[in-house]
Structure formats: C-alpha cells, structure tokens
PDB file of C-alpha atoms in Angstrom:
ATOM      1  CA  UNK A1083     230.026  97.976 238.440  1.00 85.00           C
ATOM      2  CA  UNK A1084     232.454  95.324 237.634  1.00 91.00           C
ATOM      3  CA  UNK A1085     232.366  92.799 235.114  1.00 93.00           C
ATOM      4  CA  UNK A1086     233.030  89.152 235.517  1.00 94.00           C
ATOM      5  CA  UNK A1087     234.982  86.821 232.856  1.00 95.00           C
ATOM      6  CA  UNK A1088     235.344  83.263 234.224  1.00 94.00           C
ATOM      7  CA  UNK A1089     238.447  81.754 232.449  1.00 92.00           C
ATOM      8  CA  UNK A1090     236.837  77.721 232.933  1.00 93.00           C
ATOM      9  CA  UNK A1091     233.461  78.752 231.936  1.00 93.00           C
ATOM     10  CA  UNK A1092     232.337  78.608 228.397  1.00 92.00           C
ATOM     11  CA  UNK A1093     232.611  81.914 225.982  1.00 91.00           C
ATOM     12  CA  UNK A1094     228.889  83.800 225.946  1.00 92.00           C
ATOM     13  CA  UNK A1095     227.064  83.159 222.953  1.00 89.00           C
ATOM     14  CA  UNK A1096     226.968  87.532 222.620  1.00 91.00           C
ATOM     15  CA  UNK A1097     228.741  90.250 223.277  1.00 94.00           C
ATOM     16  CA  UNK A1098     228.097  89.850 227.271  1.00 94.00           C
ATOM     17  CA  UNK A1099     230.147  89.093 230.524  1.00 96.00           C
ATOM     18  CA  UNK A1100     229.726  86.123 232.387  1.00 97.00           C
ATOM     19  CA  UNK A1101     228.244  88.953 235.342  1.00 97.00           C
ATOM     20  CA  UNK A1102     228.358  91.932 236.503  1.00 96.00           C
ATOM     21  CA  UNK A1103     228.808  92.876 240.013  1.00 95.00           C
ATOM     22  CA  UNK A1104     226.802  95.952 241.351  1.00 95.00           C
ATOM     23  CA  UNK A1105     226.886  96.929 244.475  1.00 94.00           C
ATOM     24  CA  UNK A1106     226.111  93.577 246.913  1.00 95.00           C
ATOM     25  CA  UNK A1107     224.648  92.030 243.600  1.00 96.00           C
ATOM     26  CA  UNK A1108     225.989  89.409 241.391  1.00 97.00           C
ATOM     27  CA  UNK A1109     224.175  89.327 238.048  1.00 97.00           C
ATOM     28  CA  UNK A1110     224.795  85.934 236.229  1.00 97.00           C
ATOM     29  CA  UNK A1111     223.817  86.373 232.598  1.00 97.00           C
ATOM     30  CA  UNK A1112     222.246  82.958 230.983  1.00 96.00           C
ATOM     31  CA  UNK A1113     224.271  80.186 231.350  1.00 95.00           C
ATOM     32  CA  UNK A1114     224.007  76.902 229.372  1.00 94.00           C
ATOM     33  CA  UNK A1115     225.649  73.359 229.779  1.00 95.00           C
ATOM     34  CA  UNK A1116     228.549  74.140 226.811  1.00 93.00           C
ATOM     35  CA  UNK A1117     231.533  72.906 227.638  1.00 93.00           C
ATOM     36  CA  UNK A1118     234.244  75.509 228.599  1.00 92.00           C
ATOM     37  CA  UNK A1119     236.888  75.318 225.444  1.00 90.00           C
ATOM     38  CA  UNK A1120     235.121  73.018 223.401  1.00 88.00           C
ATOM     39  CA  UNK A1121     232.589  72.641 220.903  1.00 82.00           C
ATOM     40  CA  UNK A1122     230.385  69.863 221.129  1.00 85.00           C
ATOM     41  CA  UNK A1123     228.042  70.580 224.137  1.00 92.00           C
ATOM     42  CA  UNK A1124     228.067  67.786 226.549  1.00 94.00           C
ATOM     43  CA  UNK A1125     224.863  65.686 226.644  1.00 94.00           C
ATOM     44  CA  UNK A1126     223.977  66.577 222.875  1.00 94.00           C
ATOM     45  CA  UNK A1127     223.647  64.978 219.564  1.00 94.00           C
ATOM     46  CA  UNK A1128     223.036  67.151 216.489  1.00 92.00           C
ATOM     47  CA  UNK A1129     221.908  66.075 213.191  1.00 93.00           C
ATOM     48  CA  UNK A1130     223.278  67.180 209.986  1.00 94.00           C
ATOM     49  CA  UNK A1131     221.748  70.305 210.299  1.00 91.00           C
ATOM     50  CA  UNK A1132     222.818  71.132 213.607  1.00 85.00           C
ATOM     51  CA  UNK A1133     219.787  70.091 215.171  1.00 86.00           C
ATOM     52  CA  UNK A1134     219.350  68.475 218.368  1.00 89.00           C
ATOM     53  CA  UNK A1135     218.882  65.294 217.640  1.00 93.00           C
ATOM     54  CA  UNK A1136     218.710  63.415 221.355  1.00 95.00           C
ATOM     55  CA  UNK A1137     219.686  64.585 224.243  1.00 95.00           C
ATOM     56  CA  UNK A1138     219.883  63.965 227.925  1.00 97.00           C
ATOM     57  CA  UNK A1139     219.169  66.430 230.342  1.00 98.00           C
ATOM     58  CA  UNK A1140     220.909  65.333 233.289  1.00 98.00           C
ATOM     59  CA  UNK A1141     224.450  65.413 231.635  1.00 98.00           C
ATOM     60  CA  UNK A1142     223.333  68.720 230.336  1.00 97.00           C
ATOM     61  CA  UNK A1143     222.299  69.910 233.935  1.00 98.00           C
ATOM     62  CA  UNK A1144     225.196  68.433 235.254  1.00 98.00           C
ATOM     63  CA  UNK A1145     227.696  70.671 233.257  1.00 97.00           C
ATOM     64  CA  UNK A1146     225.713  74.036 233.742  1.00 97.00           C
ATOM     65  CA  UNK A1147     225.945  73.167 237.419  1.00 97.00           C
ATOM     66  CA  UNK A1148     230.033  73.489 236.784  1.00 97.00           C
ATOM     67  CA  UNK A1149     229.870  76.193 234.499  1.00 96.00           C
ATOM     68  CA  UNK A1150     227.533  78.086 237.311  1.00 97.00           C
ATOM     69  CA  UNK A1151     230.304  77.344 239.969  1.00 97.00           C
ATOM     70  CA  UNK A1152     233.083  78.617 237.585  1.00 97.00           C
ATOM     71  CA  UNK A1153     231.534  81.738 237.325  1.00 97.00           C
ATOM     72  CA  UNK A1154     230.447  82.144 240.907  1.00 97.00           C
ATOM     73  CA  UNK A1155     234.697  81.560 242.103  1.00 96.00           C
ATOM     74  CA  UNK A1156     235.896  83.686 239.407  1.00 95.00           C
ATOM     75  CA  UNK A1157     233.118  86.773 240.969  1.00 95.00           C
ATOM     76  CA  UNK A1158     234.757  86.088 244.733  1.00 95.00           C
ATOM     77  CA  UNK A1159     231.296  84.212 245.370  1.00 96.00           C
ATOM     78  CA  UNK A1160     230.208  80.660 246.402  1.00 95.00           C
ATOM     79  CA  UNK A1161     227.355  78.318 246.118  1.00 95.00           C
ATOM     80  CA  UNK A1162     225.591  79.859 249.035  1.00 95.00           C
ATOM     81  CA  UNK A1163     225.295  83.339 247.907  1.00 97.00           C
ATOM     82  CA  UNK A1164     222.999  82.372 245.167  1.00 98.00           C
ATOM     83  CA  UNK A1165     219.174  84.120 245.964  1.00 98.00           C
ATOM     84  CA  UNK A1166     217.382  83.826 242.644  1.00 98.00           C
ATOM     85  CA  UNK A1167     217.683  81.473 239.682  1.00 98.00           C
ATOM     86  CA  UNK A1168     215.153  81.209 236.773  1.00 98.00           C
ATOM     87  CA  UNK A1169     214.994  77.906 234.571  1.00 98.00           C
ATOM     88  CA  UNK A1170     214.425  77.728 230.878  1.00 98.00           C
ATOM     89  CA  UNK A1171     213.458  74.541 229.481  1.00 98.00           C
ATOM     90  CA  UNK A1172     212.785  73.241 225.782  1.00 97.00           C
ATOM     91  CA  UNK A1173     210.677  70.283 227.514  1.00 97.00           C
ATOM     92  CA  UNK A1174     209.294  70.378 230.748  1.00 98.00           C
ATOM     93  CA  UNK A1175     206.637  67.418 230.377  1.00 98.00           C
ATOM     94  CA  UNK A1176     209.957  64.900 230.271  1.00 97.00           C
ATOM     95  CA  UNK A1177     212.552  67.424 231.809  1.00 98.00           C
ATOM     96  CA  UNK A1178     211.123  68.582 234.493  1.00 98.00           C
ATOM     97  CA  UNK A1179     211.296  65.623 236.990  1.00 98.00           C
ATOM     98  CA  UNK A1180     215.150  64.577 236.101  1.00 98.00           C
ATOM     99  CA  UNK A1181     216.376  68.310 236.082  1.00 98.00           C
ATOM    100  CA  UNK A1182     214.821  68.806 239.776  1.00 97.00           C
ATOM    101  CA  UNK A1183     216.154  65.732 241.075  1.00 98.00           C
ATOM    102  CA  UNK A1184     219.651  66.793 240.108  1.00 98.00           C
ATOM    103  CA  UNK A1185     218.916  70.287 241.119  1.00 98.00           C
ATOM    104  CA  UNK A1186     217.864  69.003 244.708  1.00 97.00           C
ATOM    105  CA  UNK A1187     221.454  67.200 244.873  1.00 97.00           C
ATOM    106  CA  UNK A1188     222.949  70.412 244.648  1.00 96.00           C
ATOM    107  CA  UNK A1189     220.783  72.567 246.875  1.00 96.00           C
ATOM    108  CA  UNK A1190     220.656  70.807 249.893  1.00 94.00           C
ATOM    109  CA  UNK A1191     221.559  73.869 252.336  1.00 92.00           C
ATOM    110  CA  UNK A1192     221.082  76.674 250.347  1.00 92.00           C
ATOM    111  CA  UNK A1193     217.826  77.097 248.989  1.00 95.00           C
ATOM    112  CA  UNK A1194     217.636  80.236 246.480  1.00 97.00           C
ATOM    113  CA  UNK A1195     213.949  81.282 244.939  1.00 98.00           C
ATOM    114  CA  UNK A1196     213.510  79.538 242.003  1.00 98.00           C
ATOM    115  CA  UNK A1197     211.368  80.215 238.574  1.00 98.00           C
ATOM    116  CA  UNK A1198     211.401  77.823 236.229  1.00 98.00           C
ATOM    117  CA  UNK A1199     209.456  78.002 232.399  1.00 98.00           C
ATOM    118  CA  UNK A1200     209.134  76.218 229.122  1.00 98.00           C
ATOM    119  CA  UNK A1201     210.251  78.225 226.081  1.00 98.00           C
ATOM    120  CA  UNK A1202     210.722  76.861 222.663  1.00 96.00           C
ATOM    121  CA  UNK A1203     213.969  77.782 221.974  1.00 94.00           C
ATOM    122  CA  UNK A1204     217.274  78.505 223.483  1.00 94.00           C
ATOM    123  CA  UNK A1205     219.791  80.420 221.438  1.00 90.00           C
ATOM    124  CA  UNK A1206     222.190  77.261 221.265  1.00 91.00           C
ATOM    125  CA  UNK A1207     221.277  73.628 220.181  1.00 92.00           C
ATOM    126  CA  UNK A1208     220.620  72.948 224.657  1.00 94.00           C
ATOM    127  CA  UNK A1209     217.835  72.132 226.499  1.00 96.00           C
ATOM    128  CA  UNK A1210     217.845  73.719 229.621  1.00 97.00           C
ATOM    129  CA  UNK A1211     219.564  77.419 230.376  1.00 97.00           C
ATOM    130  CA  UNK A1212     219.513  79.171 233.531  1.00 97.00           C
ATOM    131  CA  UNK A1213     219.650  82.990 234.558  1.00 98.00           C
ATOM    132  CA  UNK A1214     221.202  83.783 238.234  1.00 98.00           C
ATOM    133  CA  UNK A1215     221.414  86.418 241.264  1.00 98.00           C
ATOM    134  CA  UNK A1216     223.677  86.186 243.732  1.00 97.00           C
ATOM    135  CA  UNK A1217     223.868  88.359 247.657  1.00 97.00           C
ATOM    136  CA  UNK A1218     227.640  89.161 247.821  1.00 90.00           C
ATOM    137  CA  UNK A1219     228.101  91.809 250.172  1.00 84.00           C
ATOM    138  CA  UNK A1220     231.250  94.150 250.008  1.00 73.00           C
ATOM    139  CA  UNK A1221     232.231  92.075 246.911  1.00 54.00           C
ATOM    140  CA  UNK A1222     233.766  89.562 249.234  1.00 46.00           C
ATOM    141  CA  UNK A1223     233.311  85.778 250.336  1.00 41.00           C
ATOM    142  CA  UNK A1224     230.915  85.396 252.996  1.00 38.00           C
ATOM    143  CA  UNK A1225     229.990  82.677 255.205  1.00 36.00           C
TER     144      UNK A1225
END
C-alpha cells in the first residue's frame, strides 16, 4: 500500500492521506472545494460565527474538480481511471441541478458510477464533498 500526498491539493481536515494506492486501486479519501494553501474556501461566505452564510455551488464544484485532478497526477493517475465517485450534498433540492450540469462538463468520455446523497453536515463550512475510486493498474498511467 502506498500513500498519496498531493503537494497542490488542500491539507485533509484529519490525520489522513490524500489516497492510498492498493494493489490496481486508488482510494481518494473525501475531498472538498478548499483551496490548496489558503484559508477562505472558494465559493463561501461565513458569518461571524463561521457559518456559511451564502454560497454558490458551482464555484465550489469547480475547485473540488481541481483539487480531484491534483490528487489523481500526484497518484500517477488521470481523469479516466476514475470508476466510482459518491456525492455529499448539504442541499440537493437547489444543488442538485447546477452541480450535475458542471459535473456533465467534466465527464464527457469517461463515465464512472456515481452515488450521490444529502447529508446535513460536512466537516468544513462546504456544501458539496466527494469520495473517489480509481482502476490504476500496475500503479502506472494507462490509456
């Protein structure tokens, strides 16, 4: 087993890698839309308390989409390798429709299972976290 650290994708919340290769497997441990080296999270306004206090969920797609890809080059892997992703939203009555949409734009060949769920919370002031398996055979790019 070999763990993963990507250097342009944000810290983990825990004491967790990024993934964990075993075998042909990539693991991708939850992955939100923080921002790689800084703090505010991109697409999110907190209140005094450090409450989310608007949001949009399209900017906040947008950067998990780049924090997913930093984390699939730093493993060896690419976009295509991906099999099986599970969604977490906060909202999915007014999420659900935007975050697809952008989704779509960025599966348009590769088409991995997909699983996606409302939960009330995510363990960071986000709205939208996603959990990942990649196929990488030999630990290797493949075509």
């Amino acid at each position: 087993m070999q763990e993963v650290m990507a250097e342009k994708a944000p810290e983990p919340v825990g004491p967790y890698p990024h993934a964990r290769q075993v075998g042909d497997f990539l693991f991708l441990s939850g992955m939100g839309p923080r921002a790689a080296g800084q703090k505010d999270i991109p697409g999110v306004t907190l209140d005094d308390q450090g409450q989310i206090a608007d949001y949009c969920i399209e900017t906040q797609t947008r950067q998990l989409f780049t924090n997913l890809n930093a984390v699939l080059t730093s493993a060896g892997a690419q976009w295509s390798d991906l099999v099986d992703i599970t969604v977490f939203l906060t909202n999915m009555d007014d999420d659900f429709k935007t975050f697809n949409r952008v989704y779509a734009e960025y599966f348009t060949d590769n088409k991995p299972c997909r699983t996606t769920v409302e939960v009330n919370k995510l363990p960071t002031p986000i709205a939208v976290e996603l959990k990942c398996m990649a196929y990488k055979p030999g630990g290797t790019n493949h075509a």
